[in-house]
XYZ file of C-alpha atoms in Angstrom:
129
model
C -0.181 -0.023 -0.015
C 1.359 3.228 -0.979
C 1.966 5.878 1.303
C -0.583 8.470 0.495
C -2.972 5.794 0.385
C -2.367 5.170 4.260
C -2.930 8.903 4.658
C -6.100 8.964 3.299
C -7.478 5.957 5.088
C -5.852 7.538 8.381
C -7.825 11.226 7.088
C -11.005 8.753 6.678
C -11.038 7.482 10.115
C -10.387 11.183 11.204
C -13.350 12.589 9.638
C -15.429 9.794 10.535
C -14.768 10.074 14.415
C -15.693 13.739 13.964
C -18.604 13.343 11.723
C -19.981 10.672 14.510
C -19.436 13.061 17.454
C -21.276 15.667 15.698
C -24.391 13.335 14.665
C -24.452 12.077 18.416
C -24.612 15.899 19.380
C -27.059 16.353 16.953
C -29.082 13.441 17.484
C -31.246 14.869 20.682
C -31.968 17.708 18.776
C -33.152 15.732 15.447
C -35.213 13.308 18.133
C -37.696 16.245 18.957
C -38.344 17.262 15.632
C -38.044 14.004 13.606
C -39.704 10.293 14.563
C -38.469 8.023 12.175
C -35.737 6.388 13.430
C -34.620 4.857 10.007
C -34.051 8.451 8.739
C -32.352 9.526 12.246
C -30.440 5.909 12.482
C -28.750 5.606 8.625
C -29.676 9.054 6.721
C -28.961 11.819 9.761
C -25.350 10.471 9.976
C -24.941 9.925 6.301
C -26.257 13.762 5.704
C -24.039 15.211 8.477
C -20.627 12.976 7.376
C -21.704 14.057 3.573
C -22.338 17.737 5.144
C -19.512 18.267 6.776
C -17.374 16.985 4.231
C -18.421 19.206 1.620
C -18.135 22.567 3.874
C -14.781 21.637 4.420
C -13.916 20.993 0.527
C -15.636 23.965 -0.355
C -14.063 26.140 2.271
C -10.382 24.831 2.400
C -10.046 21.948 0.067
C -9.516 19.364 2.488
C -11.108 17.997 5.558
C -9.686 18.062 9.367
C -8.460 14.238 8.663
C -6.866 15.363 5.526
C -5.035 18.477 7.005
C -3.877 16.475 9.840
C -2.360 14.056 7.433
C -0.852 16.406 5.253
C -2.931 15.777 1.822
C -5.305 17.636 -0.212
C -8.278 17.210 -2.641
C -7.602 19.243 -5.992
C -8.993 19.432 -9.091
C -7.399 17.694 -12.109
C -7.202 21.094 -13.924
C -5.662 23.111 -11.025
C -8.882 25.151 -10.437
C -10.737 25.507 -6.806
C -13.215 22.661 -6.508
C -16.429 22.624 -7.931
C -19.980 22.321 -6.353
C -20.150 19.512 -8.804
C -16.982 17.917 -8.170
C -17.313 17.775 -4.440
C -20.717 16.336 -4.982
C -20.234 13.655 -7.770
C -16.942 12.678 -5.586
C -18.796 11.927 -2.412
C -21.467 10.470 -3.581
C -19.703 8.163 -6.291
C -17.326 7.320 -3.287
C -20.075 5.805 -0.814
C -21.951 4.172 -3.427
C -20.747 3.131 -6.733
C -16.955 3.255 -6.282
C -15.707 0.419 -3.992
C -16.853 -2.018 -7.104
C -15.342 -0.073 -8.930
C -12.095 -0.145 -7.405
C -12.423 -4.026 -6.986
C -13.269 -4.272 -11.265
C -10.191 -2.050 -11.877
C -7.796 -2.696 -9.052
C -4.657 -2.461 -11.312
C -5.874 0.898 -12.890
C -6.020 2.630 -9.488
C -2.556 0.744 -8.101
C -0.661 2.719 -10.699
C -1.947 5.955 -9.298
C 0.093 5.274 -6.082
C -3.165 6.756 -4.095
C -3.612 10.228 -5.839
C -6.669 8.542 -7.878
C -9.455 6.339 -6.874
C -12.521 5.750 -9.153
C -14.362 8.507 -7.273
C -11.258 10.900 -7.803
C -11.734 10.192 -11.689
C -15.250 10.309 -11.663
C -15.288 13.405 -10.445
C -11.896 14.771 -11.846
C -10.289 15.341 -8.904
C -6.772 14.213 -7.057
C -5.465 14.076 -3.857
C -1.511 15.248 -3.236
C 0.429 15.385 -0.323
C 1.021 18.856 0.717
């Protein structure tokens, strides 16, 4: 496994812990407004995770986890990330990306951790700072 891939994995763990803490803090407030248990247990934490990631990538180009491990998401063309790129990246990563990675594993191994299927789909790349 490449060093960048390890950093990406560690950053994802940090981001997940932060998102879980925020979700737990919001749960009592949401429970008062929303009575659907499935939404509270599945949709709300996912939306919090995606929302936190979107805001951080939009404002800084990196999440707190990525910042801690010295990596940053960039657009392939060198411009700032667009709303569309961030949304495509997040949605693809959490739906289709695992299957695409398993199907074309060698292709992404050649990228040395800079690009996975969700990065290719969103035209983004992850770089060390």
